[in-house]
PDB file of C-alpha atoms in Angstrom:
ATOM      1  CA  UNK T   1       0.009  -0.021  -0.001  1.00 62.00           C
ATOM      2  CA  UNK T   2       1.462   3.336  -1.049  1.00 73.00           C
ATOM      3  CA  UNK T   3       1.321   6.394   1.120  1.00 82.00           C
ATOM      4  CA  UNK T   4      -0.421   9.454  -0.333  1.00 83.00           C
ATOM      5  CA  UNK T   5       0.116  13.032   0.577  1.00 87.00           C
ATOM      6  CA  UNK T   6      -2.885  15.102   1.709  1.00 84.00           C
ATOM      7  CA  UNK T   7      -2.829  16.891  -1.636  1.00 82.00           C
ATOM      8  CA  UNK T   8      -2.952  13.583  -3.487  1.00 81.00           C
ATOM      9  CA  UNK T   9      -5.848  12.361  -1.367  1.00 79.00           C
ATOM     10  CA  UNK T  10      -7.742  15.606  -2.032  1.00 76.00           C
ATOM     11  CA  UNK T  11      -7.113  15.260  -5.764  1.00 74.00           C
ATOM     12  CA  UNK T  12      -8.296  11.663  -5.745  1.00 72.00           C
ATOM     13  CA  UNK T  13     -11.429  12.663  -3.800  1.00 71.00           C
ATOM     14  CA  UNK T  14     -12.172  15.543  -6.155  1.00 67.00           C
ATOM     15  CA  UNK T  15     -11.769  13.282  -9.175  1.00 66.00           C
ATOM     16  CA  UNK T  16     -14.246  10.813  -7.695  1.00 73.00           C
ATOM     17  CA  UNK T  17     -17.078  13.343  -8.146  1.00 85.00           C
ATOM     18  CA  UNK T  18     -16.032  15.146 -11.322  1.00 87.00           C
ATOM     19  CA  UNK T  19     -19.228  15.297 -13.377  1.00 87.00           C
ATOM     20  CA  UNK T  20     -17.205  15.827 -16.537  1.00 88.00           C
ATOM     21  CA  UNK T  21     -15.925  12.268 -16.191  1.00 86.00           C
ATOM     22  CA  UNK T  22     -18.200   9.554 -17.749  1.00 86.00           C
ATOM     23  CA  UNK T  23     -18.121   7.256 -14.784  1.00 86.00           C
ATOM     24  CA  UNK T  24     -18.919   9.944 -12.178  1.00 88.00           C
ATOM     25  CA  UNK T  25     -22.069   9.195 -10.158  1.00 89.00           C
ATOM     26  CA  UNK T  26     -22.742  12.949 -10.011  1.00 89.00           C
ATOM     27  CA  UNK T  27     -23.720  12.672 -13.692  1.00 90.00           C
ATOM     28  CA  UNK T  28     -26.692  10.505 -12.904  1.00 90.00           C
ATOM     29  CA  UNK T  29     -27.729  12.971 -10.202  1.00 91.00           C
ATOM     30  CA  UNK T  30     -27.470  15.908 -12.573  1.00 92.00           C
ATOM     31  CA  UNK T  31     -29.566  13.985 -15.097  1.00 91.00           C
ATOM     32  CA  UNK T  32     -32.214  13.399 -12.427  1.00 92.00           C
ATOM     33  CA  UNK T  33     -32.122  17.051 -11.299  1.00 92.00           C
ATOM     34  CA  UNK T  34     -32.517  18.193 -14.890  1.00 91.00           C
ATOM     35  CA  UNK T  35     -35.835  16.445 -15.195  1.00 92.00           C
ATOM     36  CA  UNK T  36     -38.719  18.915 -15.370  1.00 92.00           C
ATOM     37  CA  UNK T  37     -40.936  16.957 -12.952  1.00 96.00           C
ATOM     38  CA  UNK T  38     -38.168  16.796 -10.390  1.00 96.00           C
ATOM     39  CA  UNK T  39     -37.498  20.476 -10.423  1.00 94.00           C
ATOM     40  CA  UNK T  40     -41.229  21.352 -10.357  1.00 95.00           C
ATOM     41  CA  UNK T  41     -41.924  18.855  -7.571  1.00 97.00           C
ATOM     42  CA  UNK T  42     -39.109  20.319  -5.451  1.00 97.00           C
ATOM     43  CA  UNK T  43     -40.376  23.851  -5.914  1.00 96.00           C
ATOM     44  CA  UNK T  44     -43.993  22.751  -5.216  1.00 97.00           C
ATOM     45  CA  UNK T  45     -42.907  20.946  -2.017  1.00 98.00           C
ATOM     46  CA  UNK T  46     -41.061  24.043  -0.901  1.00 97.00           C
ATOM     47  CA  UNK T  47     -44.516  25.414   0.018  1.00 96.00           C
ATOM     48  CA  UNK T  48     -44.808  22.670   2.627  1.00 97.00           C
ATOM     49  CA  UNK T  49     -45.749  18.947   2.889  1.00 97.00           C
ATOM     50  CA  UNK T  50     -48.322  17.782   0.301  1.00 97.00           C
ATOM     51  CA  UNK T  51     -50.398  14.787  -0.257  1.00 96.00           C
ATOM     52  CA  UNK T  52     -50.063  12.927  -3.599  1.00 95.00           C
ATOM     53  CA  UNK T  53     -53.316  14.366  -4.972  1.00 94.00           C
ATOM     54  CA  UNK T  54     -52.262  17.923  -4.110  1.00 96.00           C
ATOM     55  CA  UNK T  55     -48.955  17.476  -5.950  1.00 96.00           C
ATOM     56  CA  UNK T  56     -50.791  15.877  -8.910  1.00 95.00           C
ATOM     57  CA  UNK T  57     -53.052  18.987  -9.129  1.00 96.00           C
ATOM     58  CA  UNK T  58     -50.140  21.353  -8.684  1.00 96.00           C
ATOM     59  CA  UNK T  59     -48.034  19.677 -11.454  1.00 96.00           C
ATOM     60  CA  UNK T  60     -50.476  19.958 -14.318  1.00 95.00           C
ATOM     61  CA  UNK T  61     -49.825  17.422 -17.011  1.00 96.00           C
ATOM     62  CA  UNK T  62     -47.818  14.940 -15.017  1.00 96.00           C
ATOM     63  CA  UNK T  63     -48.996  11.320 -15.392  1.00 96.00           C
ATOM     64  CA  UNK T  64     -49.635   9.211 -12.342  1.00 95.00           C
ATOM     65  CA  UNK T  65     -46.795   6.890 -13.310  1.00 97.00           C
ATOM     66  CA  UNK T  66     -44.337   9.789 -13.763  1.00 97.00           C
ATOM     67  CA  UNK T  67     -45.278  11.450 -10.509  1.00 97.00           C
ATOM     68  CA  UNK T  68     -44.966   8.249  -8.594  1.00 96.00           C
ATOM     69  CA  UNK T  69     -41.574   7.520 -10.188  1.00 97.00           C
ATOM     70  CA  UNK T  70     -40.368  11.060  -9.543  1.00 97.00           C
ATOM     71  CA  UNK T  71     -41.369  10.938  -5.805  1.00 97.00           C
ATOM     72  CA  UNK T  72     -39.763   7.521  -5.390  1.00 97.00           C
ATOM     73  CA  UNK T  73     -36.533   8.651  -6.993  1.00 96.00           C
ATOM     74  CA  UNK T  74     -36.451  11.805  -4.865  1.00 97.00           C
ATOM     75  CA  UNK T  75     -37.111   9.729  -1.751  1.00 97.00           C
ATOM     76  CA  UNK T  76     -34.341   7.262  -2.707  1.00 97.00           C
ATOM     77  CA  UNK T  77     -31.889  10.144  -3.204  1.00 96.00           C
ATOM     78  CA  UNK T  78     -32.747  11.535   0.210  1.00 97.00           C
ATOM     79  CA  UNK T  79     -34.481  14.706  -1.026  1.00 97.00           C
ATOM     80  CA  UNK T  80     -38.064  13.834  -0.067  1.00 98.00           C
ATOM     81  CA  UNK T  81     -39.669  11.981   2.782  1.00 98.00           C
ATOM     82  CA  UNK T  82     -42.852   9.952   2.494  1.00 97.00           C
ATOM     83  CA  UNK T  83     -44.900   9.782   5.648  1.00 96.00           C
ATOM     84  CA  UNK T  84     -47.759   7.328   5.962  1.00 94.00           C
ATOM     85  CA  UNK T  85     -50.386   8.110   8.589  1.00 90.00           C
ATOM     86  CA  UNK T  86     -52.562   5.091   9.407  1.00 88.00           C
ATOM     87  CA  UNK T  87     -56.107   6.339   9.072  1.00 87.00           C
ATOM     88  CA  UNK T  88     -59.079   5.585   6.923  1.00 86.00           C
ATOM     89  CA  UNK T  89     -58.268   6.201   4.208  1.00 87.00           C
ATOM     90  CA  UNK T  90     -54.474   6.036   4.704  1.00 87.00           C
ATOM     91  CA  UNK T  91     -52.883   9.497   4.550  1.00 90.00           C
ATOM     92  CA  UNK T  92     -49.605   9.834   2.724  1.00 92.00           C
ATOM     93  CA  UNK T  93     -47.646  13.096   2.728  1.00 96.00           C
ATOM     94  CA  UNK T  94     -44.478  14.105   0.930  1.00 98.00           C
ATOM     95  CA  UNK T  95     -42.091  16.674   2.257  1.00 98.00           C
ATOM     96  CA  UNK T  96     -38.628  17.996   1.471  1.00 98.00           C
ATOM     97  CA  UNK T  97     -35.717  16.827   3.565  1.00 98.00           C
ATOM     98  CA  UNK T  98     -32.994  19.342   4.490  1.00 98.00           C
ATOM     99  CA  UNK T  99     -31.047  17.977   1.440  1.00 97.00           C
ATOM    100  CA  UNK T 100     -34.043  18.693  -0.792  1.00 97.00           C
ATOM    101  CA  UNK T 101     -34.636  22.095   0.782  1.00 98.00           C
ATOM    102  CA  UNK T 102     -31.058  22.936  -0.171  1.00 97.00           C
ATOM    103  CA  UNK T 103     -32.092  22.637  -3.804  1.00 96.00           C
ATOM    104  CA  UNK T 104     -35.096  24.957  -3.538  1.00 97.00           C
ATOM    105  CA  UNK T 105     -33.286  28.259  -4.273  1.00 96.00           C
ATOM    106  CA  UNK T 106     -31.500  26.771  -7.306  1.00 94.00           C
ATOM    107  CA  UNK T 107     -34.661  25.162  -8.747  1.00 94.00           C
ATOM    108  CA  UNK T 108     -36.821  28.200  -8.052  1.00 94.00           C
ATOM    109  CA  UNK T 109     -34.216  30.451  -9.771  1.00 94.00           C
ATOM    110  CA  UNK T 110     -34.225  28.173 -12.847  1.00 93.00           C
ATOM    111  CA  UNK T 111     -38.006  28.036 -12.933  1.00 93.00           C
ATOM    112  CA  UNK T 112     -38.336  31.791 -12.543  1.00 95.00           C
ATOM    113  CA  UNK T 113     -35.630  32.356 -15.228  1.00 96.00           C
ATOM    114  CA  UNK T 114     -37.507  30.094 -17.611  1.00 95.00           C
ATOM    115  CA  UNK T 115     -40.779  31.934 -17.019  1.00 96.00           C
ATOM    116  CA  UNK T 116     -39.161  35.365 -17.336  1.00 97.00           C
ATOM    117  CA  UNK T 117     -37.226  34.572 -20.478  1.00 97.00           C
ATOM    118  CA  UNK T 118     -39.694  32.374 -22.430  1.00 97.00           C
ATOM    119  CA  UNK T 119     -40.584  35.087 -24.921  1.00 97.00           C
ATOM    120  CA  UNK T 120     -36.867  35.638 -25.714  1.00 98.00           C
ATOM    121  CA  UNK T 121     -36.363  31.884 -26.118  1.00 97.00           C
ATOM    122  CA  UNK T 122     -39.383  31.531 -28.411  1.00 97.00           C
ATOM    123  CA  UNK T 123     -38.152  34.480 -30.523  1.00 97.00           C
ATOM    124  CA  UNK T 124     -34.690  32.825 -30.760  1.00 97.00           C
ATOM    125  CA  UNK T 125     -36.275  29.544 -31.813  1.00 97.00           C
ATOM    126  CA  UNK T 126     -38.277  31.229 -34.537  1.00 97.00           C
ATOM    127  CA  UNK T 127     -35.226  33.087 -35.796  1.00 96.00           C
ATOM    128  CA  UNK T 128     -33.263  29.840 -35.917  1.00 97.00           C
ATOM    129  CA  UNK T 129     -36.054  27.825 -37.555  1.00 96.00           C
ATOM    130  CA  UNK T 130     -36.605  30.426 -40.284  1.00 95.00           C
ATOM    131  CA  UNK T 131     -32.974  30.941 -41.323  1.00 93.00           C
ATOM    132  CA  UNK T 132     -31.168  28.762 -43.811  1.00 87.00           C
ATOM    133  CA  UNK T 133     -28.738  26.288 -42.298  1.00 80.00           C
TER     134      UNK T 133
END
């Protein structure tokens, strides 16, 4: 076993999570965070815990399968908790964990940016689509 300097250990640790590298696990996380339903669910849950039906109404257009998959993935990644309250009917609530809450400012900023700049993006698309390539 070779001895590493502190600088070498830090370099190895930094390389382990370098998203530019193909094998980096952070790439999969970035892919997940780039999903529209993930970002919208995180922003919606920033308003407080919600039941499944509330989230479904809030995220217009999401299918039941996609919402379920999104919530399960967020729970698996430690960003959302799922709390089941035994009652009739059973009550299930979803809430952000501290890790998920850390993402709120970033996701809200991206959502707000998209809403604020949509006219400019549409104009750019039109200009691109109408010019000769």
